[in-house]
Coordinates of C-alpha atoms in Angstrom, one line a residue:
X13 CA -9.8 10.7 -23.7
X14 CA -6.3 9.8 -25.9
X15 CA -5.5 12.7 -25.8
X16 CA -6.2 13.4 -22.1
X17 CA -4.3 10.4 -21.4
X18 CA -0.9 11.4 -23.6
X19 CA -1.3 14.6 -22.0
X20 CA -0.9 13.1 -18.2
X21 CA 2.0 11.1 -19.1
X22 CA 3.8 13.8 -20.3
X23 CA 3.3 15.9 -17.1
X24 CA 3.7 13.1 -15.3
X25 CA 7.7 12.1 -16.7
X26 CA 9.0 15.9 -15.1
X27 CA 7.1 15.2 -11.8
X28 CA 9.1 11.7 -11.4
X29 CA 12.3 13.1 -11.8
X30 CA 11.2 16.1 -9.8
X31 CA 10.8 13.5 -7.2
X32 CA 13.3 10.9 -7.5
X33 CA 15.6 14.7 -7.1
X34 CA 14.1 15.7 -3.8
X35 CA 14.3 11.2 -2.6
X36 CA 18.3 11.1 -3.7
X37 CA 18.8 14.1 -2.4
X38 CA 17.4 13.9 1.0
X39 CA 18.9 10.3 1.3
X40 CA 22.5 11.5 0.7
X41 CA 22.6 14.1 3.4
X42 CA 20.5 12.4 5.6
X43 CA 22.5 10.9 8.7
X44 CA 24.1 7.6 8.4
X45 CA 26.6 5.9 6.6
X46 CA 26.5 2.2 5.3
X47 CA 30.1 2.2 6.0
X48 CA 28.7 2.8 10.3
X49 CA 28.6 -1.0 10.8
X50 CA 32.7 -1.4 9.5
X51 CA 34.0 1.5 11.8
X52 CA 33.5 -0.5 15.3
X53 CA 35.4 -3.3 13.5
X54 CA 39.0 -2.9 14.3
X55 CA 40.3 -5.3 11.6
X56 CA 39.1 -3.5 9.0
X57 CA 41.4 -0.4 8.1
X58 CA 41.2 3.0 7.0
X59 CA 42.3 2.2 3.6
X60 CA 39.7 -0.9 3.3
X61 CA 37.0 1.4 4.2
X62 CA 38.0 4.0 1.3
X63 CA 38.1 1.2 -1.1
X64 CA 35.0 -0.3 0.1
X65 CA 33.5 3.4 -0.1
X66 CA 34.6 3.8 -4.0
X67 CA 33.4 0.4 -5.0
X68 CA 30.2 1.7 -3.8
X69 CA 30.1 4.8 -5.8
X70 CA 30.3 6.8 -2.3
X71 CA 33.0 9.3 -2.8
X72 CA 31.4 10.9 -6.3
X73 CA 29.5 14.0 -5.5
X74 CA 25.8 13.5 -5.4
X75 CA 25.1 14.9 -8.8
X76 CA 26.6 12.7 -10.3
X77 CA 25.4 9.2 -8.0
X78 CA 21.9 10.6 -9.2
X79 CA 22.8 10.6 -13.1
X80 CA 23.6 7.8 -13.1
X81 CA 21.6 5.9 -10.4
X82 CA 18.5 7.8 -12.7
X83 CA 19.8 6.7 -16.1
X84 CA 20.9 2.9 -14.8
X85 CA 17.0 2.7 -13.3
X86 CA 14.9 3.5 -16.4
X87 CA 16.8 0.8 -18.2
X88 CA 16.2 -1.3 -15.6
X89 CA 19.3 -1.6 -13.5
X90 CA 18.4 -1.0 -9.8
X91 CA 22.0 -1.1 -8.7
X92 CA 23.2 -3.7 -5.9
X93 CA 22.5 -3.5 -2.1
X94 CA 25.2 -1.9 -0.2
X95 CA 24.7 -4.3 2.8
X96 CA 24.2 -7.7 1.2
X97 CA 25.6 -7.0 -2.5
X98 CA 22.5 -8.2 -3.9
X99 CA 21.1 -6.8 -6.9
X100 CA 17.7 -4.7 -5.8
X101 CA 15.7 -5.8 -8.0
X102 CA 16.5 -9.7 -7.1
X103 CA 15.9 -8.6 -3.2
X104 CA 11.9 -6.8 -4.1
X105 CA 11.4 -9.9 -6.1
X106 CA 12.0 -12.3 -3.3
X107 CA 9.8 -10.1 -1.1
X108 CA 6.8 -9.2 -3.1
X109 CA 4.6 -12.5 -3.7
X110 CA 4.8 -12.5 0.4
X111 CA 4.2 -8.8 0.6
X112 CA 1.2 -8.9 -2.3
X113 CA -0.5 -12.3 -0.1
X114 CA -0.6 -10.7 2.9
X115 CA -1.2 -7.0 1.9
X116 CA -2.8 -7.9 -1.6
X117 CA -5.3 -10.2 0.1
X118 CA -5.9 -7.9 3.3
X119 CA -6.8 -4.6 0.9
X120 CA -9.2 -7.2 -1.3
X121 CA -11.0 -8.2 1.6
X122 CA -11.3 -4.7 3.2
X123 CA -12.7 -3.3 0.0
X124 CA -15.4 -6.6 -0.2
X125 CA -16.2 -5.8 3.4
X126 CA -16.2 -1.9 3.3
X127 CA -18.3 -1.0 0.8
X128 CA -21.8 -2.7 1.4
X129 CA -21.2 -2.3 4.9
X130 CA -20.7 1.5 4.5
X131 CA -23.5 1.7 1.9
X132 CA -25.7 0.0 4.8
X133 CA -24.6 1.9 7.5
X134 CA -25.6 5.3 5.6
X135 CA -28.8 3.7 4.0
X136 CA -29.5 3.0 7.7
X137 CA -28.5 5.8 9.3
X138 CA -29.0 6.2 12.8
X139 CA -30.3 3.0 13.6
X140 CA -29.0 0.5 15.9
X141 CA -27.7 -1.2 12.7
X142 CA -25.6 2.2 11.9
X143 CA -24.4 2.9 15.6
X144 CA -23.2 -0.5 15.3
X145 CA -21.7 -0.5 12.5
X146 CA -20.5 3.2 13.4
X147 CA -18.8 1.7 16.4
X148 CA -16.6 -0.7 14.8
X149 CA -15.2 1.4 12.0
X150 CA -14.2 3.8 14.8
X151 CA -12.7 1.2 16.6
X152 CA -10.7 -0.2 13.9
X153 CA -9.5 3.3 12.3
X154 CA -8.9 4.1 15.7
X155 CA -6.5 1.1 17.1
X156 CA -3.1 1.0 15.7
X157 CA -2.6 -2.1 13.6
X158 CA 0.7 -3.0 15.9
X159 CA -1.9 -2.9 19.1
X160 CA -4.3 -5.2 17.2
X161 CA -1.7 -7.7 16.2
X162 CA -0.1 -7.7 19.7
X163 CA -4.0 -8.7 20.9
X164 CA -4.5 -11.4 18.8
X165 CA -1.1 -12.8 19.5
X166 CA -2.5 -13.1 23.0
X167 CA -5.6 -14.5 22.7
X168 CA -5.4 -16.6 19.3
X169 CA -2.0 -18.0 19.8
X170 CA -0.6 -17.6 23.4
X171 CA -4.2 -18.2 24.7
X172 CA -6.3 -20.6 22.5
X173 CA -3.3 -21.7 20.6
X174 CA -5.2 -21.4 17.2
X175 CA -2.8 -20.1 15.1
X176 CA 1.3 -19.2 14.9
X177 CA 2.0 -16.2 16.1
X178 CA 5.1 -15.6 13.8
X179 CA 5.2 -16.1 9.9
X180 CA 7.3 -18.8 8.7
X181 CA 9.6 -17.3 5.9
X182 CA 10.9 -20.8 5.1
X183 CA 7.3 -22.3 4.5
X184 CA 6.9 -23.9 1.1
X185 CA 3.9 -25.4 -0.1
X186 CA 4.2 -29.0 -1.8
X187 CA 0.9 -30.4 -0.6
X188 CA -2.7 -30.0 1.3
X189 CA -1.3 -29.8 4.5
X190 CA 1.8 -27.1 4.2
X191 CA -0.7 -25.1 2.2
X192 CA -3.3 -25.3 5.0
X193 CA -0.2 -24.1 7.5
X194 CA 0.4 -21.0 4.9
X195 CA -3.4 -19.9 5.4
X196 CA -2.9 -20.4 9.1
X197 CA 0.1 -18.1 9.5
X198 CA -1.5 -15.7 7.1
X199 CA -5.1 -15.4 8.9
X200 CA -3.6 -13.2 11.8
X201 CA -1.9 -10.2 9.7
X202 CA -4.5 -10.2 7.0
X203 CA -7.1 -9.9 9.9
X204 CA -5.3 -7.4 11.3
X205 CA -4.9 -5.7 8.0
X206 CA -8.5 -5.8 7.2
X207 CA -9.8 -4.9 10.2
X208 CA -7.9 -1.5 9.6
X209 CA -8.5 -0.9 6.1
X210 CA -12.1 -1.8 5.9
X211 CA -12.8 0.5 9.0
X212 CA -11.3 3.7 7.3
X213 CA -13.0 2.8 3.7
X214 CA -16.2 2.0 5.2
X215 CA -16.3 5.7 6.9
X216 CA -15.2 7.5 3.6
X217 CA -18.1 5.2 1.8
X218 CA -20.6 6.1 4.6
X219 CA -20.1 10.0 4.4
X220 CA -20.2 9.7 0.8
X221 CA -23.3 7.5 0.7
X222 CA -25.1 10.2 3.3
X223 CA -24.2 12.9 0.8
X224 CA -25.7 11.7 -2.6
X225 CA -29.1 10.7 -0.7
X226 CA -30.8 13.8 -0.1
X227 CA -29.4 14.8 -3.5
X228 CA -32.8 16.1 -5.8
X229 CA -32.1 13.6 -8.9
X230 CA -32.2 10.7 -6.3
X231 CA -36.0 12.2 -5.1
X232 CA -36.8 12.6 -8.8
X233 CA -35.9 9.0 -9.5
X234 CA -38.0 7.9 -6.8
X235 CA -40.6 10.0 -7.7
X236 CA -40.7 8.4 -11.4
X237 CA -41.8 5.2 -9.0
X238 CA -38.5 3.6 -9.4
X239 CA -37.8 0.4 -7.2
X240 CA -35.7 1.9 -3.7
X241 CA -33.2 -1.2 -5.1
X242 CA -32.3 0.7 -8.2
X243 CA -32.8 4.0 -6.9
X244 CA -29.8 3.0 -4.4
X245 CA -27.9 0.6 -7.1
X246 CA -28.0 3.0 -10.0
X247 CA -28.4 6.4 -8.7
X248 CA -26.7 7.0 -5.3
X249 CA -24.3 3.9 -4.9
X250 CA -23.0 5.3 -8.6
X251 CA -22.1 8.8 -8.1
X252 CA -20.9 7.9 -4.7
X253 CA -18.3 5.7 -6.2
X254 CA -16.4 8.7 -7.9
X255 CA -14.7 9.5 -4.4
X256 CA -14.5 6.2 -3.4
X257 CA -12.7 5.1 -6.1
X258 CA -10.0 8.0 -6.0
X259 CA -9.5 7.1 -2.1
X260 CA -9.1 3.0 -3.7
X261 CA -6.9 3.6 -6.1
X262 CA -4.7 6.3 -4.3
X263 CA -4.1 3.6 -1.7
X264 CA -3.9 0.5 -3.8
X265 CA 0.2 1.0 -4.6
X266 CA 0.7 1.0 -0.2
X267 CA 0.5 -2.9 -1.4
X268 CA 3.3 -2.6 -2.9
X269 CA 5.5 -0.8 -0.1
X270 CA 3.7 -3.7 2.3
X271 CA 2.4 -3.1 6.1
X272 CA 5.8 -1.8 8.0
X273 CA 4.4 -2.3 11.3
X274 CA 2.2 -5.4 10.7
X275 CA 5.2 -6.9 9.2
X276 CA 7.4 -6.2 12.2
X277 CA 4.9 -7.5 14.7
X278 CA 4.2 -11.0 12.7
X279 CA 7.7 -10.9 11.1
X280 CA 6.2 -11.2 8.0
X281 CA 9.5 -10.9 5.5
X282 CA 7.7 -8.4 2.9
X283 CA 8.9 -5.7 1.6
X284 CA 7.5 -3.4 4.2
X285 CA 10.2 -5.0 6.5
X286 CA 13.0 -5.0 3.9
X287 CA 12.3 -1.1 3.7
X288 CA 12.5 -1.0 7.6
X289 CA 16.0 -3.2 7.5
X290 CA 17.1 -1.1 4.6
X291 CA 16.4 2.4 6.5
X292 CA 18.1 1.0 9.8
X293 CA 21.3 0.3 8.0
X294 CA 21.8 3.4 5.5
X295 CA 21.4 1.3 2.4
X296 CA 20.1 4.4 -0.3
X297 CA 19.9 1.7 -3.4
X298 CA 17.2 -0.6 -2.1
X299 CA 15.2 2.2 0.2
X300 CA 15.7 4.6 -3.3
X301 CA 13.9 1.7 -5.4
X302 CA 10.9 0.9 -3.2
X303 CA 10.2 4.5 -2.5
X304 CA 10.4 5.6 -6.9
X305 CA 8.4 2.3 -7.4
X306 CA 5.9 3.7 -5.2
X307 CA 5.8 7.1 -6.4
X308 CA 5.2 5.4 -9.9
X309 CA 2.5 3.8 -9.2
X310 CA 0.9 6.6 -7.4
X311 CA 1.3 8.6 -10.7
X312 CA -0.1 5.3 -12.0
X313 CA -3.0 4.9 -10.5
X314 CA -3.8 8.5 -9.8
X315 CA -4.3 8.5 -13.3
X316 CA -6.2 5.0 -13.4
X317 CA -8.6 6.5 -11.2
X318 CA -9.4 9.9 -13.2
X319 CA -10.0 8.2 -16.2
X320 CA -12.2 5.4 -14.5
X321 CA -14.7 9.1 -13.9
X322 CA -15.9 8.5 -17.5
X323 CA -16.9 5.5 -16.6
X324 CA -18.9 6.0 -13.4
X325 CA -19.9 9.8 -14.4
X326 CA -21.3 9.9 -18.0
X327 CA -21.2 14.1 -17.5
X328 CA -17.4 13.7 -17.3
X329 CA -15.7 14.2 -20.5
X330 CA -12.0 14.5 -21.4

């Protein structure tokens, strides 16, 4: 399995740069140009804007703004924000405990909820239990997380005036009752979150579930007399996991990139809405960190999740 392992990370080093390439690249022709909001400003001249432009490293050909955007990021240098002047990797810091609460907690609660409800639903299938359960996975895969938030907005804080409708950036806990105030303003987007995520889990785990059931080593198990508990604990619930597990930890670095439009509609300040603010205003450094960040940790956890197949699979070897 060492070696296995060694082996990904090599193949995985030419595959990042293979795709930080294509990210650069199609951010620097793509239309736009950070230096759009100075043109309408008439007090700024011509020459301002050219010296602005070459502070910024914009007048270099693109091969070489990759170089050494590439080389200044693996030592840990994410360059400075072309609209605020912040260093990048100061701006995802301030943005990712609030992104990782909200998202973090909302994937955590979806996986809690998914899984015994989809291994239920499949276990049961075709009773009222399943058409049930059936029902509100469709419905939740099926809404768009912007249509749920704008419901519950209506009806749990224009209507019944439970909770804020808005998330309060400038919230900070120092006792009981501020801390009670940040689990208020979180329950609507990690609701609406979970509702989401749970829903298209629970469907992958059903379908798996239904497929390992009518397998022959699960009627040979019960044949042997075992208890239907372990038969469904140790035999199907197991190699149902492998799939399951893939979809989990494929998914798991989205917390990291944060819920764009769940974001936007609570005005939660995550990192999901720093990409959205980043995108709207041309500036390549911060959207070129958050996207390589996440193409890490896909590579990351792609790999996470083939060596956890050991583990759930003892006929998988490396």
């Amino acid at each position: 399995m060492l070696k296995y392992f060694f082996q990904r990370l090599l193949f995985a080093i030419p595959t990042l740069i293979a795709i930080s390439i294509i990210i650069f690249g199609i951010l620097a022709i793509a239309p736009g140009d950070p230096m759009g909001e100075f043109a309408a400003n008439p007090s700024i001249t011509e020459e301002v804007r050219e010296n602005i432009r070459r502070s910024l490293g914009l007048e270099q050909p693109i091969p070489v703004r990759y170089v050494k955007w590439f080389f200044a990021f693996i030592t840990g240098d994410m360059g400075f924000s072309f609209t605020s002047r912040s260093p990048v990797f100061d701006l995802i810091l301030q943005r990712l405990p609030t992104t990782l609460w909200i998202v973090g907690t909302a994937y955590l609660f979806g996986i809690l909820l998914a899984i015994p409800l989809g291994v239920i639903s499949a276990i049961k299938r075709y009773s009222w239990i399943d058409r049930a359960l059936t029902t509100f996975s469709l419905l939740g895969f099926s809404l768009p997380t912007f249509v749920t938030g704008l419901l519950f907005i209506i009806v749990f804080s224009v209507q019944l005036n439970w909770f804020p409708s808005f998330y309060s950036s400038t919230l900070k806990i120092t006792d009981l009752e501020t801390f009670i105030e940040q689990i208020k303003q979180s329950i609507l987007p990690v609701t609406v979150l979970t509702l989401y995520q749970s829903a298209m889990l629970m469907r992958f785990t059903r379908s798996s579930v239904s497929e390992e059931i009518h397998q022959e080593y699960v009627k040979t198990a019960r044949a042997k007399g075992l208890p239907e508990l372990k038969v469904i604990k140790n035999h199907i619930v197991r190699n149902a996991l492998i799939p399951i597990v893939t979809l989990i930890a494929l998914d798991i670095p989205s917390i990291f990139t944060g819920a764009l439009v769940t974001e936007q509609v609570f005005r939660v300040p995550g990192i999901g809405s720093l990409l959205v603010d980043s995108i709207s205003r041309s500036d390549t450094p911060v959207i070129m960190a958050i996207t390589f960040i996440y193409a890490i940790l896909i590579v990351i956890f792609n790999l996470i999740a083939d060596l956890t197949y050991g583990f759930l699979d003892p006929r998988v070897r490396y």
